[in-house]
Amino acid sequence: MNARPPAIHPVSAAADSFKAAMRQLAGGVSIVTSGQGEERNGITVTSVSSLSVEPPSLIVCINRSCSVLPVLRDHGAFGVNILAAGHRELADRFAGRHGVRGAERYDVGDWIELVTGAPLLVDAMAAIDCTVDSIMDWNSHALVIGRVEAVRLGDGPQALAYWRGDYRDIGES
């Protein structure tokens, strides 16, 4: 067999190659929310991961230049809203693709609060209410560790994922 080995990219090309490589990793789409009233803000992310079960905690990575990060730091709480297949427009809205900023992003969707006061999407696949346990700055991003205070489960049949630069519906059809 004469299979060619995969191309190896030198460090100087690492950033572009790394971005291209990460586009191969499918990720669940979530909206991270924080704040109350006119101070509410949020962002669409694919960088949420469970961290531990005892105590229940998760980690989310947020660009340090993102407008939600100061709100999250000030309020000490945030929500992770795991999106269903029908939430593409909402995901785009919180990703900044509609030119809407800050609290205006919440004009679409039904939002509630559980324990911490963070906005949670009523029809999310799951909504996780967290207090900030710690924040670590790492180069361009902040790693936010959240302690889970409450969970609200939805019942959507399909989740929203992001792969190769586009949304994908996954799950039962």
Tab-separated table of C-alpha atoms in Angstrom:
chain	number	residue	atom	x	y	z
A	1	MET	CA	0.000	0.000	0.000
A	2	ASN	CA	1.441	3.384	-1.031
A	3	ALA	CA	-0.657	5.731	1.048
A	4	ARG	CA	0.811	9.204	1.342
A	5	PRO	CA	1.216	10.517	4.866
A	6	PRO	CA	-0.917	13.531	5.758
A	7	ALA	CA	0.584	16.962	5.205
A	8	ILE	CA	2.460	18.426	8.144
A	9	HIS	CA	2.266	22.183	8.504
A	10	PRO	CA	5.167	24.150	10.000
A	11	VAL	CA	4.640	26.365	13.036
A	12	SER	CA	4.480	29.516	10.876
A	13	ALA	CA	1.291	28.158	9.291
A	14	ALA	CA	-0.033	26.798	12.573
A	15	ALA	CA	-2.784	29.375	13.205
A	16	ASP	CA	-4.523	28.877	9.860
A	17	SER	CA	-3.985	25.128	9.956
A	18	PHE	CA	-5.262	24.988	13.523
A	19	LYS	CA	-8.432	26.887	12.568
A	20	ALA	CA	-8.963	24.537	9.621
A	21	ALA	CA	-8.417	21.522	11.856
A	22	MET	CA	-10.880	22.760	14.483
A	23	ARG	CA	-13.548	23.226	11.793
A	24	GLN	CA	-13.478	19.423	11.506
A	25	LEU	CA	-14.673	19.109	15.104
A	26	ALA	CA	-18.455	19.199	15.334
A	27	GLY	CA	-19.642	21.144	18.364
A	28	GLY	CA	-22.932	21.594	20.110
A	29	VAL	CA	-24.251	25.149	19.832
A	30	SER	CA	-25.093	27.013	23.033
A	31	ILE	CA	-25.851	30.569	24.036
A	32	VAL	CA	-24.033	31.797	27.130
A	33	THR	CA	-26.067	34.495	28.878
A	34	SER	CA	-25.437	36.832	31.783
A	35	GLY	CA	-26.751	39.979	33.416
A	36	GLN	CA	-30.193	41.340	34.147
A	37	GLY	CA	-32.416	43.992	32.598
A	38	GLU	CA	-30.605	46.348	30.246
A	39	GLU	CA	-27.246	44.892	31.327
A	40	ARG	CA	-28.075	41.485	29.823
A	41	ASN	CA	-25.684	40.190	27.224
A	42	GLY	CA	-24.900	36.877	25.608
A	43	ILE	CA	-22.904	35.057	22.976
A	44	THR	CA	-23.216	31.954	20.817
A	45	VAL	CA	-20.494	29.396	21.540
A	46	THR	CA	-19.441	25.855	20.715
A	47	SER	CA	-16.884	25.791	23.514
A	48	VAL	CA	-18.919	24.365	26.408
A	49	SER	CA	-17.844	21.158	28.101
A	50	SER	CA	-18.735	19.310	31.267
A	51	LEU	CA	-15.960	19.474	33.849
A	52	SER	CA	-17.136	17.375	36.798
A	53	VAL	CA	-20.225	15.781	38.279
A	54	GLU	CA	-19.229	16.185	41.947
A	55	PRO	CA	-19.791	19.032	42.266
A	56	PRO	CA	-21.611	19.604	38.977
A	57	SER	CA	-19.521	22.056	36.980
A	58	LEU	CA	-18.735	23.021	33.422
A	59	ILE	CA	-16.209	25.058	31.484
A	60	VAL	CA	-16.787	27.549	28.702
A	61	CYS	CA	-14.180	29.447	26.686
A	62	ILE	CA	-14.989	33.053	25.756
A	63	ASN	CA	-12.904	35.499	23.753
A	64	ARG	CA	-11.583	38.165	26.118
A	65	SER	CA	-12.716	40.937	23.735
A	66	CYS	CA	-16.323	39.709	23.864
A	67	SER	CA	-18.843	42.117	25.407
A	68	VAL	CA	-20.457	39.396	27.534
A	69	LEU	CA	-17.309	38.719	29.560
A	70	PRO	CA	-17.363	41.919	31.692
A	71	VAL	CA	-21.067	41.349	32.401
A	72	LEU	CA	-20.362	37.774	33.432
A	73	ARG	CA	-17.503	38.904	35.693
A	74	ASP	CA	-19.666	41.622	37.310
A	75	HIS	CA	-22.727	39.439	37.890
A	76	GLY	CA	-20.855	36.306	38.948
A	77	ALA	CA	-23.416	34.118	37.223
A	78	PHE	CA	-24.284	32.879	33.757
A	79	GLY	CA	-26.572	30.548	31.865
A	80	VAL	CA	-25.700	27.946	29.265
A	81	ASN	CA	-28.576	27.390	26.857
A	82	ILE	CA	-28.080	24.269	24.730
A	83	LEU	CA	-29.838	24.976	21.449
A	84	ALA	CA	-32.264	22.846	19.479
A	85	ALA	CA	-32.356	22.530	15.700
A	86	GLY	CA	-35.010	25.255	15.459
A	87	HIS	CA	-32.751	27.874	17.046
A	88	ARG	CA	-30.536	28.772	14.066
A	89	GLU	CA	-31.794	32.362	13.839
A	90	LEU	CA	-31.350	32.846	17.580
A	91	ALA	CA	-27.820	31.415	17.363
A	92	ASP	CA	-27.018	33.898	14.578
A	93	ARG	CA	-28.536	36.743	16.590
A	94	PHE	CA	-26.319	36.047	19.609
A	95	ALA	CA	-23.328	35.520	17.312
A	96	GLY	CA	-23.750	39.135	16.171
A	97	ARG	CA	-24.817	38.278	12.625
A	98	HIS	CA	-27.940	40.462	12.753
A	99	GLY	CA	-26.170	43.565	14.038
A	100	VAL	CA	-28.092	43.388	17.301
A	101	ARG	CA	-26.114	43.983	20.496
A	102	GLY	CA	-26.509	43.609	24.246
A	103	ALA	CA	-29.974	43.356	25.773
A	104	GLU	CA	-31.647	43.750	22.348
A	105	ARG	CA	-30.617	40.170	21.558
A	106	TYR	CA	-33.254	39.030	24.058
A	107	ASP	CA	-36.113	40.551	22.031
A	108	VAL	CA	-36.433	37.130	20.357
A	109	GLY	CA	-37.196	34.000	22.394
A	110	ASP	CA	-38.870	33.422	25.744
A	111	TRP	CA	-36.502	33.938	28.670
A	112	ILE	CA	-36.824	32.988	32.335
A	113	GLU	CA	-34.632	33.033	35.428
A	114	LEU	CA	-34.041	30.172	37.848
A	115	VAL	CA	-31.600	30.566	40.759
A	116	THR	CA	-28.873	33.040	39.776
A	117	GLY	CA	-30.901	35.511	37.723
A	118	ALA	CA	-29.095	34.636	34.491
A	119	PRO	CA	-31.406	34.588	31.446
A	120	LEU	CA	-32.399	31.066	30.379
A	121	LEU	CA	-34.168	30.114	27.154
A	122	VAL	CA	-37.520	28.420	27.831
A	123	ASP	CA	-37.371	26.041	24.855
A	124	ALA	CA	-33.665	25.172	25.007
A	125	MET	CA	-32.687	21.492	24.830
A	126	ALA	CA	-31.283	22.172	28.294
A	127	ALA	CA	-30.680	25.348	30.283
A	128	ILE	CA	-27.942	25.290	32.902
A	129	ASP	CA	-27.822	28.012	35.548
A	130	CYS	CA	-24.313	28.596	36.944
A	131	THR	CA	-22.381	30.724	39.368
A	132	VAL	CA	-18.847	31.664	38.383
A	133	ASP	CA	-16.369	29.496	40.263
A	134	SER	CA	-13.255	30.878	38.581
A	135	ILE	CA	-12.042	32.648	35.464
A	136	MET	CA	-8.593	32.127	34.020
A	137	ASP	CA	-7.272	34.310	31.219
A	138	TRP	CA	-5.415	32.282	28.612
A	139	ASN	CA	-4.009	34.313	25.733
A	140	SER	CA	-6.977	35.556	23.669
A	141	HIS	CA	-9.626	33.727	25.709
A	142	ALA	CA	-10.980	33.377	29.227
A	143	LEU	CA	-11.713	29.925	30.604
A	144	VAL	CA	-14.802	30.248	32.765
A	145	ILE	CA	-15.559	27.497	35.254
A	146	GLY	CA	-19.162	27.460	36.342
A	147	ARG	CA	-20.690	25.685	39.316
A	148	VAL	CA	-24.105	24.355	38.302
A	149	GLU	CA	-26.889	25.716	40.518
A	150	ALA	CA	-29.925	24.524	38.545
A	151	VAL	CA	-30.786	22.626	35.371
A	152	ARG	CA	-33.929	22.814	33.267
A	153	LEU	CA	-34.366	20.059	30.674
A	154	GLY	CA	-36.273	20.511	27.420
A	155	ASP	CA	-37.572	17.849	25.092
A	156	GLY	CA	-36.523	18.827	21.567
A	157	PRO	CA	-35.863	15.877	19.252
A	158	GLN	CA	-32.912	17.461	17.422
A	159	ALA	CA	-29.922	19.399	18.679
A	160	LEU	CA	-28.092	22.160	16.831
A	161	ALA	CA	-24.438	21.523	15.999
A	162	TYR	CA	-21.796	23.514	14.145
A	163	TRP	CA	-19.435	21.774	11.733
A	164	ARG	CA	-17.259	23.048	8.893
A	165	GLY	CA	-18.597	26.587	9.204
A	166	ASP	CA	-22.307	25.773	9.129
A	167	TYR	CA	-25.129	24.636	11.378
A	168	ARG	CA	-26.243	20.999	11.305
A	169	ASP	CA	-29.259	19.341	12.881
A	170	ILE	CA	-28.470	16.140	14.736
A	171	GLY	CA	-30.723	13.599	16.415
A	172	GLU	CA	-34.062	12.027	15.657
A	173	SER	CA	-35.809	13.199	12.507
